[in-house]
PDB file of N, CA and C in Angstrom:
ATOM      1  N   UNK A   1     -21.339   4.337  -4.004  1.00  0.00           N
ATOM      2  CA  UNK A   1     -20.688   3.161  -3.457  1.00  0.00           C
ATOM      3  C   UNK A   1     -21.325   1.908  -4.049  1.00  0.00           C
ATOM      4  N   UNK A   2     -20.449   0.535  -4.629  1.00  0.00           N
ATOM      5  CA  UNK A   2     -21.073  -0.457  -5.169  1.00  0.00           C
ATOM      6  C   UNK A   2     -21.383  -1.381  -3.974  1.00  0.00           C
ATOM      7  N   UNK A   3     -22.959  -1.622  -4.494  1.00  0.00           N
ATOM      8  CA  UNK A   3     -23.391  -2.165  -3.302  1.00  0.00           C
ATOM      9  C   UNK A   3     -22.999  -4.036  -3.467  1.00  0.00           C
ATOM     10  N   UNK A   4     -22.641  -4.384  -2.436  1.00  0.00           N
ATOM     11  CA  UNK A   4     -22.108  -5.816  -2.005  1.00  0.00           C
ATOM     12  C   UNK A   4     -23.082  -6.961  -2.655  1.00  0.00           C
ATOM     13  N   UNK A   5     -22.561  -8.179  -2.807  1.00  0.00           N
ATOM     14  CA  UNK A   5     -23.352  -8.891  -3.293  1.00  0.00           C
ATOM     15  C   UNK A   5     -24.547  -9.113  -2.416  1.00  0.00           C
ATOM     16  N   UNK A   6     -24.026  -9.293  -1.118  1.00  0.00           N
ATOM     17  CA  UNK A   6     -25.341  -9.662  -0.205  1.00  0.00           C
ATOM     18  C   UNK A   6     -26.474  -8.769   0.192  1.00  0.00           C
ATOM     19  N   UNK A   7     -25.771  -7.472  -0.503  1.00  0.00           N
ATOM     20  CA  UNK A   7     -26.689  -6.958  -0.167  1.00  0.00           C
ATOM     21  C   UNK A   7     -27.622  -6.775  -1.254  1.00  0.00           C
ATOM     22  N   UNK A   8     -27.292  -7.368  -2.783  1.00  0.00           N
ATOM     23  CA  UNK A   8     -28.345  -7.434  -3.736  1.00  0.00           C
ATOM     24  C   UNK A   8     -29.448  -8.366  -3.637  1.00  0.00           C
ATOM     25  N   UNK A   9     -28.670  -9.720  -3.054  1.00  0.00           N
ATOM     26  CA  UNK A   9     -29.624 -10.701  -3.184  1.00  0.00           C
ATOM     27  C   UNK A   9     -29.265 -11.520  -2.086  1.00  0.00           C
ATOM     28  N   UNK A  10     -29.983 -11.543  -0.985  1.00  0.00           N
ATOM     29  CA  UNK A  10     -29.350 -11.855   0.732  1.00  0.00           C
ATOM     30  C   UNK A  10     -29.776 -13.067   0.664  1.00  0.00           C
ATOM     31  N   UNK A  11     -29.513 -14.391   0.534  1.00  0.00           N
ATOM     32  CA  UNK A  11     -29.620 -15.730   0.548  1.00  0.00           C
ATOM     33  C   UNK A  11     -29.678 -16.033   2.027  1.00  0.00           C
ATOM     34  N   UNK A  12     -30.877 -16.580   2.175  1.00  0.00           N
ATOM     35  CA  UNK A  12     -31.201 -16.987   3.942  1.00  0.00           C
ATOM     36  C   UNK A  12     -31.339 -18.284   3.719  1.00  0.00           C
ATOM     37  N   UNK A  13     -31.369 -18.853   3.278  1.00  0.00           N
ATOM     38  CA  UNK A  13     -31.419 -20.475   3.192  1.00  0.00           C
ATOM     39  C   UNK A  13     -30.468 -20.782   2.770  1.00  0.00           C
ATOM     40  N   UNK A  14     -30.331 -22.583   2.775  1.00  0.00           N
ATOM     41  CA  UNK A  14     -29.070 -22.665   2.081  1.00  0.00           C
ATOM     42  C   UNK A  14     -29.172 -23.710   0.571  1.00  0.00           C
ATOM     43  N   UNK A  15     -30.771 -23.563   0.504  1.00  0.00           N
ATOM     44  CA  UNK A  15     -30.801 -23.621  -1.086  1.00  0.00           C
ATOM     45  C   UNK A  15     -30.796 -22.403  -2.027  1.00  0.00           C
ATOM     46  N   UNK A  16     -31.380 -21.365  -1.428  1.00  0.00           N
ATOM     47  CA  UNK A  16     -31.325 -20.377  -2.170  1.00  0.00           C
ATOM     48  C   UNK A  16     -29.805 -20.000  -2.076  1.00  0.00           C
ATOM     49  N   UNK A  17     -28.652 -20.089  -0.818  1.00  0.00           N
ATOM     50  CA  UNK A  17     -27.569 -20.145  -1.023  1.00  0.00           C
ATOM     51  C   UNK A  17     -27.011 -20.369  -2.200  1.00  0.00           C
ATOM     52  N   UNK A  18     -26.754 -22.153  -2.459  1.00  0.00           N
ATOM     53  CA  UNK A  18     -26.383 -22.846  -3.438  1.00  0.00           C
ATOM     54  C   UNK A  18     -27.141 -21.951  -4.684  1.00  0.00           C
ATOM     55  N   UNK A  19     -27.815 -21.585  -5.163  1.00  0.00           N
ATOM     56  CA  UNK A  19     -28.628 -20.819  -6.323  1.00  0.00           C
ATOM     57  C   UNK A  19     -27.959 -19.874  -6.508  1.00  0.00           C
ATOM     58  N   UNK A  20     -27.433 -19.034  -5.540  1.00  0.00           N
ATOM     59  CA  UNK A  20     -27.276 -17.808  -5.728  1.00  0.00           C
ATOM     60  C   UNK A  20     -25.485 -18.171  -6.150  1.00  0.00           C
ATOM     61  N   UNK A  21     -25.233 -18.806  -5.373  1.00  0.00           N
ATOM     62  CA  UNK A  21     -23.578 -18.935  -5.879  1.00  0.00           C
ATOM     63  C   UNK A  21     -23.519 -19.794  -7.292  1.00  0.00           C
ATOM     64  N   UNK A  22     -24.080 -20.693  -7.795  1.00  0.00           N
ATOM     65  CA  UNK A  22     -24.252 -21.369  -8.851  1.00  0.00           C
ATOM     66  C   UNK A  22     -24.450 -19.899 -10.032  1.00  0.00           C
ATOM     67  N   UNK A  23     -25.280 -18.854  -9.566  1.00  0.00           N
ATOM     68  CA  UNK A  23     -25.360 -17.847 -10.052  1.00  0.00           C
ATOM     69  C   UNK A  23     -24.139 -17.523 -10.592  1.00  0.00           C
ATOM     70  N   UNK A  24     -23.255 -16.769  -9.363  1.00  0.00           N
ATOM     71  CA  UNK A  24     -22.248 -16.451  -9.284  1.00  0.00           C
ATOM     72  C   UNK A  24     -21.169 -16.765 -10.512  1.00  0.00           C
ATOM     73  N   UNK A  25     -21.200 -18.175  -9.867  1.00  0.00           N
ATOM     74  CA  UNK A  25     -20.137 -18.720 -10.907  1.00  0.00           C
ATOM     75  C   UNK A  25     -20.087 -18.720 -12.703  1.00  0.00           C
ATOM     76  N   UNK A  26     -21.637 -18.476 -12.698  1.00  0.00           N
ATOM     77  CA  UNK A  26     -22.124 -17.937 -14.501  1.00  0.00           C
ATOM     78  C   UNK A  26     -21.366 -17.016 -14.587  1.00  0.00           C
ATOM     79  N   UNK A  27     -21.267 -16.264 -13.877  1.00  0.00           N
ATOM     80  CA  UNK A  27     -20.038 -14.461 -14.111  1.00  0.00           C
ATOM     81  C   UNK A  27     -18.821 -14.840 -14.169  1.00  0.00           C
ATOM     82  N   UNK A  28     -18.045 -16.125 -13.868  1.00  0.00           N
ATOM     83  CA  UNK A  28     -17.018 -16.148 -13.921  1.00  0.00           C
ATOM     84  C   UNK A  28     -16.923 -16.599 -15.425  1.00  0.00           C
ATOM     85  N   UNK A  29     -15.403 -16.756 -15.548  1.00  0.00           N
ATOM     86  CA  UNK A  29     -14.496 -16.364 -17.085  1.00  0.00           C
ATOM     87  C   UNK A  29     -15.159 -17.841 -17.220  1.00  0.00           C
ATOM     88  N   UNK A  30     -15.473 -18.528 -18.274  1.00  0.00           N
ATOM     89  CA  UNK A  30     -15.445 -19.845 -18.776  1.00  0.00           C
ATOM     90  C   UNK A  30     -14.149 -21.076 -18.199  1.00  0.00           C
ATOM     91  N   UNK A  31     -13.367 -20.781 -18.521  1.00  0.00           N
ATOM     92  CA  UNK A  31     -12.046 -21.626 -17.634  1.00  0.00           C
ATOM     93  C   UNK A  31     -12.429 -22.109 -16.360  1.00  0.00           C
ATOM     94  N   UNK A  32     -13.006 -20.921 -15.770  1.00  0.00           N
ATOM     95  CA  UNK A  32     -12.993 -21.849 -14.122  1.00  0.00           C
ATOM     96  C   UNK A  32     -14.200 -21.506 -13.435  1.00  0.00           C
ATOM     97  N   UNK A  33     -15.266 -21.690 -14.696  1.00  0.00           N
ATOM     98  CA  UNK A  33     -16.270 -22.211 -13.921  1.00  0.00           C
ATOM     99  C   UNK A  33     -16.716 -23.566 -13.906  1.00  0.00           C
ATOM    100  N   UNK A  34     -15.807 -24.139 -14.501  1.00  0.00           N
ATOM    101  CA  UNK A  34     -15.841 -26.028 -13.920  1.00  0.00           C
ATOM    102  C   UNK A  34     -15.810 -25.862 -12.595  1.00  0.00           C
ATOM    103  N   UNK A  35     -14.365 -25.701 -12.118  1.00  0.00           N
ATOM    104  CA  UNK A  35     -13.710 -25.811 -10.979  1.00  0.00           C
ATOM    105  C   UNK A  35     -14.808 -25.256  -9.999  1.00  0.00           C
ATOM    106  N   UNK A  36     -15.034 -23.954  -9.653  1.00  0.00           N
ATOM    107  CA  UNK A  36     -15.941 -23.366  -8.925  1.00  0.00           C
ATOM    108  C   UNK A  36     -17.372 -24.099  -8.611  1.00  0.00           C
ATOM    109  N   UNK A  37     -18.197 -24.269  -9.815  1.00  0.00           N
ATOM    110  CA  UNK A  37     -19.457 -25.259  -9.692  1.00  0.00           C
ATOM    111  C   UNK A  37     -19.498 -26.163  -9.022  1.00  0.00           C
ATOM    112  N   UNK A  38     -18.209 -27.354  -9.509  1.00  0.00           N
ATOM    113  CA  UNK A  38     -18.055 -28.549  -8.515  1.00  0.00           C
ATOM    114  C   UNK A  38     -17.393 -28.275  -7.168  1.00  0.00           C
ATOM    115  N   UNK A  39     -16.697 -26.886  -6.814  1.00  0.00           N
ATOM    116  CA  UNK A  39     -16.821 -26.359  -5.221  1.00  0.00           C
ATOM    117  C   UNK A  39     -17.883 -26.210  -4.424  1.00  0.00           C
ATOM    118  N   UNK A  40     -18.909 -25.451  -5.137  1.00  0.00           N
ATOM    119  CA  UNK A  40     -19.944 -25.093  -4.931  1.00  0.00           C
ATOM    120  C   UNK A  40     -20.890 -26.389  -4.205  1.00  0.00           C
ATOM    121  N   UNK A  41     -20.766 -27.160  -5.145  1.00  0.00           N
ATOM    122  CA  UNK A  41     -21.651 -28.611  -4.863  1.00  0.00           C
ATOM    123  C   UNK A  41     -20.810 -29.427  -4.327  1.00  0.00           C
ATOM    124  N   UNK A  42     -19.426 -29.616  -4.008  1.00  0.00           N
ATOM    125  CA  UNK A  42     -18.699 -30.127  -2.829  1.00  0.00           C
ATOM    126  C   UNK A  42     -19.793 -29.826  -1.086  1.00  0.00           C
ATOM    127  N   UNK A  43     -19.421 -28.145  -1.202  1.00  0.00           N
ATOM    128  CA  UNK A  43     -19.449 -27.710  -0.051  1.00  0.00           C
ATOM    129  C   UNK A  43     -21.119 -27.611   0.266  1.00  0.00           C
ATOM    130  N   UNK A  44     -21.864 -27.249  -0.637  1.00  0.00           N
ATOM    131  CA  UNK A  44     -23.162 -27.904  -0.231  1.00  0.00           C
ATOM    132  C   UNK A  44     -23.762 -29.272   0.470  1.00  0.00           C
ATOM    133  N   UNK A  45     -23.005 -30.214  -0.218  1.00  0.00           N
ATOM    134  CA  UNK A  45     -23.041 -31.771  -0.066  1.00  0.00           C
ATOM    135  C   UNK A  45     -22.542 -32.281   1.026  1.00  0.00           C
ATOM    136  N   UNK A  46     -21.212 -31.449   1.500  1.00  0.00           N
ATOM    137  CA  UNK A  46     -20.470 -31.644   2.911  1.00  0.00           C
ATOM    138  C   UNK A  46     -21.430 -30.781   3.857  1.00  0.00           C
ATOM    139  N   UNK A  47     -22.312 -30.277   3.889  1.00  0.00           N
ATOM    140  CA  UNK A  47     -22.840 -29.217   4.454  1.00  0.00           C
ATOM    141  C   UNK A  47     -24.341 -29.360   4.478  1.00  0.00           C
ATOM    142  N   UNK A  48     -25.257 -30.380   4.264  1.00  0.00           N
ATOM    143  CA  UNK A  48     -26.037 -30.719   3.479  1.00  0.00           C
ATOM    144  C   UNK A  48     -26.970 -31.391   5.178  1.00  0.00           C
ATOM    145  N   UNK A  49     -26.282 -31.820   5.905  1.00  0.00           N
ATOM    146  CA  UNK A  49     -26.671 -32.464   6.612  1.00  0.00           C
ATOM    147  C   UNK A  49     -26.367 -31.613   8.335  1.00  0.00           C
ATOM    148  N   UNK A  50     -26.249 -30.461   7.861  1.00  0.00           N
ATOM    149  CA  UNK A  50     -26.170 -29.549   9.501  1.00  0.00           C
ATOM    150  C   UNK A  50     -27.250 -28.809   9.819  1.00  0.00           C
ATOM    151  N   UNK A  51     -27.942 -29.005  10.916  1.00  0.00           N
ATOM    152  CA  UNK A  51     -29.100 -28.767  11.619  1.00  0.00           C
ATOM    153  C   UNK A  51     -28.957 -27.520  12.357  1.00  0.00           C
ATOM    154  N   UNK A  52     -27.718 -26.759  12.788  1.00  0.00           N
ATOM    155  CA  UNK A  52     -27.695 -25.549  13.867  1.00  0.00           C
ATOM    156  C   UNK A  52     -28.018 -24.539  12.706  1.00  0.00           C
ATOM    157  N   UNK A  53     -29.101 -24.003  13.407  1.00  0.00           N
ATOM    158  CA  UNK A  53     -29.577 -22.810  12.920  1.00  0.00           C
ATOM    159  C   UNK A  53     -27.922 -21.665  12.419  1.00  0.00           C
ATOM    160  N   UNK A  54     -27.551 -21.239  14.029  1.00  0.00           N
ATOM    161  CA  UNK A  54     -26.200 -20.636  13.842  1.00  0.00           C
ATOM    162  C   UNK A  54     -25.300 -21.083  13.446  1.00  0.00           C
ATOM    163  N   UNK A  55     -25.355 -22.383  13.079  1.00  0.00           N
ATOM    164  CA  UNK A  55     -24.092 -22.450  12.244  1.00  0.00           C
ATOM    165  C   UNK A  55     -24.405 -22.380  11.030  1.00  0.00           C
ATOM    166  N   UNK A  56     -25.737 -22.506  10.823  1.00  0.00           N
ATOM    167  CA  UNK A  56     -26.261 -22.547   8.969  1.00  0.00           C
ATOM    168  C   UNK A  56     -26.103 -21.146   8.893  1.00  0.00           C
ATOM    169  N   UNK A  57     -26.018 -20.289   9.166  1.00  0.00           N
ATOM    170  CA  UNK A  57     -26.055 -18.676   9.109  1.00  0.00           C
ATOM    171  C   UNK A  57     -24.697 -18.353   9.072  1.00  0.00           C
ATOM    172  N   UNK A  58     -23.626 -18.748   9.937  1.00  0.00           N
ATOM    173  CA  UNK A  58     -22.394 -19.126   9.992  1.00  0.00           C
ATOM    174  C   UNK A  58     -21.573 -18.903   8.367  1.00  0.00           C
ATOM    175  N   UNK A  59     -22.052 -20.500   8.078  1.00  0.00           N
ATOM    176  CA  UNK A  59     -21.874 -20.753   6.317  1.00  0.00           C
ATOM    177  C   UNK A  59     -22.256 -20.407   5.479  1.00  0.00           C
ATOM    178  N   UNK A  60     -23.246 -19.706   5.558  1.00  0.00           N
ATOM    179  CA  UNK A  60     -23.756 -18.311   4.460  1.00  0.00           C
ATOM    180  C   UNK A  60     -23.644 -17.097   4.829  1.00  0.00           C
ATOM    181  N   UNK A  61     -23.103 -16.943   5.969  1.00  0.00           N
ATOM    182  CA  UNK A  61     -21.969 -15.288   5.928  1.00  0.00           C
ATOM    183  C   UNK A  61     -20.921 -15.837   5.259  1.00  0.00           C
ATOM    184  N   UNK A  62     -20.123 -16.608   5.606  1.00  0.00           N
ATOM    185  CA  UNK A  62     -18.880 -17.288   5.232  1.00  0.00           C
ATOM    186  C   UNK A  62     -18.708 -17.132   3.295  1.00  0.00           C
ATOM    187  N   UNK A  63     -19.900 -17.665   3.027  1.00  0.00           N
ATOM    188  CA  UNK A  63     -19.892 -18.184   1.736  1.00  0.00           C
ATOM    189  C   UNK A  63     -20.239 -17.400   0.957  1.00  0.00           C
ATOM    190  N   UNK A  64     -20.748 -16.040   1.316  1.00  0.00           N
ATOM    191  CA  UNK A  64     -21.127 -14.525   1.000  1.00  0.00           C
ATOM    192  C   UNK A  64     -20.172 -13.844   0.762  1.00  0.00           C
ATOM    193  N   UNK A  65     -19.112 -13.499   1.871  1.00  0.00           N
ATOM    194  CA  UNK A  65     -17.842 -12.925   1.885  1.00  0.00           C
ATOM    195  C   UNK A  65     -17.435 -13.269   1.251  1.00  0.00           C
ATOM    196  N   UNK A  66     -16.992 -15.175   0.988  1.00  0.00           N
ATOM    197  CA  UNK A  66     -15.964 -15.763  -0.157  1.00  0.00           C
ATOM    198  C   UNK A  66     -16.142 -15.467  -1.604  1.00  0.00           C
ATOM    199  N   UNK A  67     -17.516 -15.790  -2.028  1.00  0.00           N
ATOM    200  CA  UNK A  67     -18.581 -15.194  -3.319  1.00  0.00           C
ATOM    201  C   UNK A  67     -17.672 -13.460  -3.574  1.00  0.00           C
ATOM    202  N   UNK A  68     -18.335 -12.905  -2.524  1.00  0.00           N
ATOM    203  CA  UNK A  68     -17.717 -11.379  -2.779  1.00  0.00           C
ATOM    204  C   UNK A  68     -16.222 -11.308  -3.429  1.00  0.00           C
ATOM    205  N   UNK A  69     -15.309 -11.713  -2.170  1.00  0.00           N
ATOM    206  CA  UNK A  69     -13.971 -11.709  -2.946  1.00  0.00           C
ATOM    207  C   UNK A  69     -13.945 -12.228  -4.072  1.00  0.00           C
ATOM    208  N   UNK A  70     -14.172 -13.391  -4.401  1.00  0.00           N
ATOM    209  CA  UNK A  70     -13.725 -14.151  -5.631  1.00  0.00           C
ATOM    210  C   UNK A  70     -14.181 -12.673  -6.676  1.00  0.00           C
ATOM    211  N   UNK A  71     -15.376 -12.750  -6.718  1.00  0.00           N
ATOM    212  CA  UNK A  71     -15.630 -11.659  -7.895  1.00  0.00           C
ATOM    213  C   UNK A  71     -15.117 -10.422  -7.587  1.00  0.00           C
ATOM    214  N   UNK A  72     -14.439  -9.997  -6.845  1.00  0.00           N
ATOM    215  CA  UNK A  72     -13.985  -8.176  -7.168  1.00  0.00           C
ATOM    216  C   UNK A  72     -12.425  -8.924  -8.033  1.00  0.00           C
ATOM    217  N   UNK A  73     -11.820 -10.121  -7.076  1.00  0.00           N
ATOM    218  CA  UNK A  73     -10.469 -10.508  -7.779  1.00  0.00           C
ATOM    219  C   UNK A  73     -10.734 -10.550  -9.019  1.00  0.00           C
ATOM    220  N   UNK A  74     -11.993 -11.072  -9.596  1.00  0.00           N
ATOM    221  CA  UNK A  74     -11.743 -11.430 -11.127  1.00  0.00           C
ATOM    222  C   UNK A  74     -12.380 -10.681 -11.547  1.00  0.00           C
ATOM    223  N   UNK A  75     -12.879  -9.556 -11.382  1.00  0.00           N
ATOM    224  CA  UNK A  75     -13.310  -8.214 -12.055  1.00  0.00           C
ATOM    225  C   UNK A  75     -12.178  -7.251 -11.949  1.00  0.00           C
ATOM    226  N   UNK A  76     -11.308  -7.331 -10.966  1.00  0.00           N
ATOM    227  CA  UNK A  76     -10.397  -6.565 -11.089  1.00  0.00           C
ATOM    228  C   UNK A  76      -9.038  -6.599 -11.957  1.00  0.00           C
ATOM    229  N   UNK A  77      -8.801  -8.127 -11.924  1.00  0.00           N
ATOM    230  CA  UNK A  77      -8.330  -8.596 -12.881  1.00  0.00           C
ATOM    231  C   UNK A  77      -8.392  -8.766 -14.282  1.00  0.00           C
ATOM    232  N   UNK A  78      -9.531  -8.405 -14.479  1.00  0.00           N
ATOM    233  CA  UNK A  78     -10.339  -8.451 -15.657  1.00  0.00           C
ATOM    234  C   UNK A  78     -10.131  -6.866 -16.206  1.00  0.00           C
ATOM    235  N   UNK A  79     -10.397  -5.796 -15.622  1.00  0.00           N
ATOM    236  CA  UNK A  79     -10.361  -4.731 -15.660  1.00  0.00           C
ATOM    237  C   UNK A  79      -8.757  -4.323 -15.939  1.00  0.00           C
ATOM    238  N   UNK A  80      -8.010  -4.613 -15.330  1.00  0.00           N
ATOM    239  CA  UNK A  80      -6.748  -4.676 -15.595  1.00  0.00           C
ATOM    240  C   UNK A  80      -6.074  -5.141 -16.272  1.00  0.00           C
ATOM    241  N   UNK A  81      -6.332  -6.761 -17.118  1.00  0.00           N
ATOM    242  CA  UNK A  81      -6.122  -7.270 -18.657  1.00  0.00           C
ATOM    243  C   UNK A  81      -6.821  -6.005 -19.866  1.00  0.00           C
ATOM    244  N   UNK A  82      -8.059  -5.592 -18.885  1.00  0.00           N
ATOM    245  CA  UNK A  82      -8.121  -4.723 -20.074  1.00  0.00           C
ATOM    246  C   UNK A  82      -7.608  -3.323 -20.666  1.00  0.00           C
ATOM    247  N   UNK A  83      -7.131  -2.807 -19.384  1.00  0.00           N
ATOM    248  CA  UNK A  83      -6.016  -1.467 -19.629  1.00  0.00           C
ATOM    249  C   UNK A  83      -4.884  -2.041 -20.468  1.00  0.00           C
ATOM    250  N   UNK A  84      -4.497  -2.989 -19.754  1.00  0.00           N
ATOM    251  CA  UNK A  84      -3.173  -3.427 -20.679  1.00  0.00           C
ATOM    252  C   UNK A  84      -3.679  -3.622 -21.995  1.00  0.00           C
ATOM    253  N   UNK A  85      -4.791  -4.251 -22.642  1.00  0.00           N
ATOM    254  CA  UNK A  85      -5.049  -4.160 -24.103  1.00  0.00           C
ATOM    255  C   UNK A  85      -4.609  -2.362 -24.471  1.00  0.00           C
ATOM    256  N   UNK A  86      -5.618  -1.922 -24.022  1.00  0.00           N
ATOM    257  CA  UNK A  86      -5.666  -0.305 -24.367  1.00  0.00           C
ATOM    258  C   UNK A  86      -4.494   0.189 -24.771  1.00  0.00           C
ATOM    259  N   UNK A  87      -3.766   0.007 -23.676  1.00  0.00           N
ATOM    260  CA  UNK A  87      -2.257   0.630 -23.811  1.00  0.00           C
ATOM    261  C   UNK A  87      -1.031  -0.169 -24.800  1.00  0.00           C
ATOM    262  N   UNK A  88      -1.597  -1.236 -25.333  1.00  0.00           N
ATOM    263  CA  UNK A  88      -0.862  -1.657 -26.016  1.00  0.00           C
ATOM    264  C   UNK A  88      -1.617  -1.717 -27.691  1.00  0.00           C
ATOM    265  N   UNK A  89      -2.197  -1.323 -27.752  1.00  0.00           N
ATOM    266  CA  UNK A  89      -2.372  -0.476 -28.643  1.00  0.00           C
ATOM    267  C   UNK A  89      -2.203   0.917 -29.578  1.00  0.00           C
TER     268      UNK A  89
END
């Protein structure tokens, strides 16, 4: 079974958060890791100034899960541009 992102590298803060998704976004395709980065540092910046413990935990489950999806979509997608090469060959 492939193990989850969080569970490779469990970000408890929410700088190591921001690190780890800044990470993230290196794996994505070139095209849209503009877009993503400056999400990334949107939602840090809007987020930058919240004090509840539970809600800071809140936004890094949140932002864990979202991280996750994004990358199986574009690995899967990715994986699937690449059959279609194969077969069209």
């Amino acid at each position: 079974m492939v193990q989850s992102i969080a569970m490779q590298q469990s970000p408890r803060t929410p700088l190591t958060l921001y690190r780890f998704l800044l990470k993230c976004v290196r794996k994505l395709p070139e095209e849209t890791q503009k877009h993503y980065k400056h999400h990334v540092k949107q939602a840090y910046a809007s987020h930058c100034d919240e004090t509840d413990p539970q809600r800071i935990q809140q936004i890094i489950d949140r932002a864990i899960q979202d991280a996750e999806w994004l990358m199986k979509k574009v690995l899967n997608k990715k994986q699937t541009l690449d059959q279609c090469r194969c077969l069209s060959y």
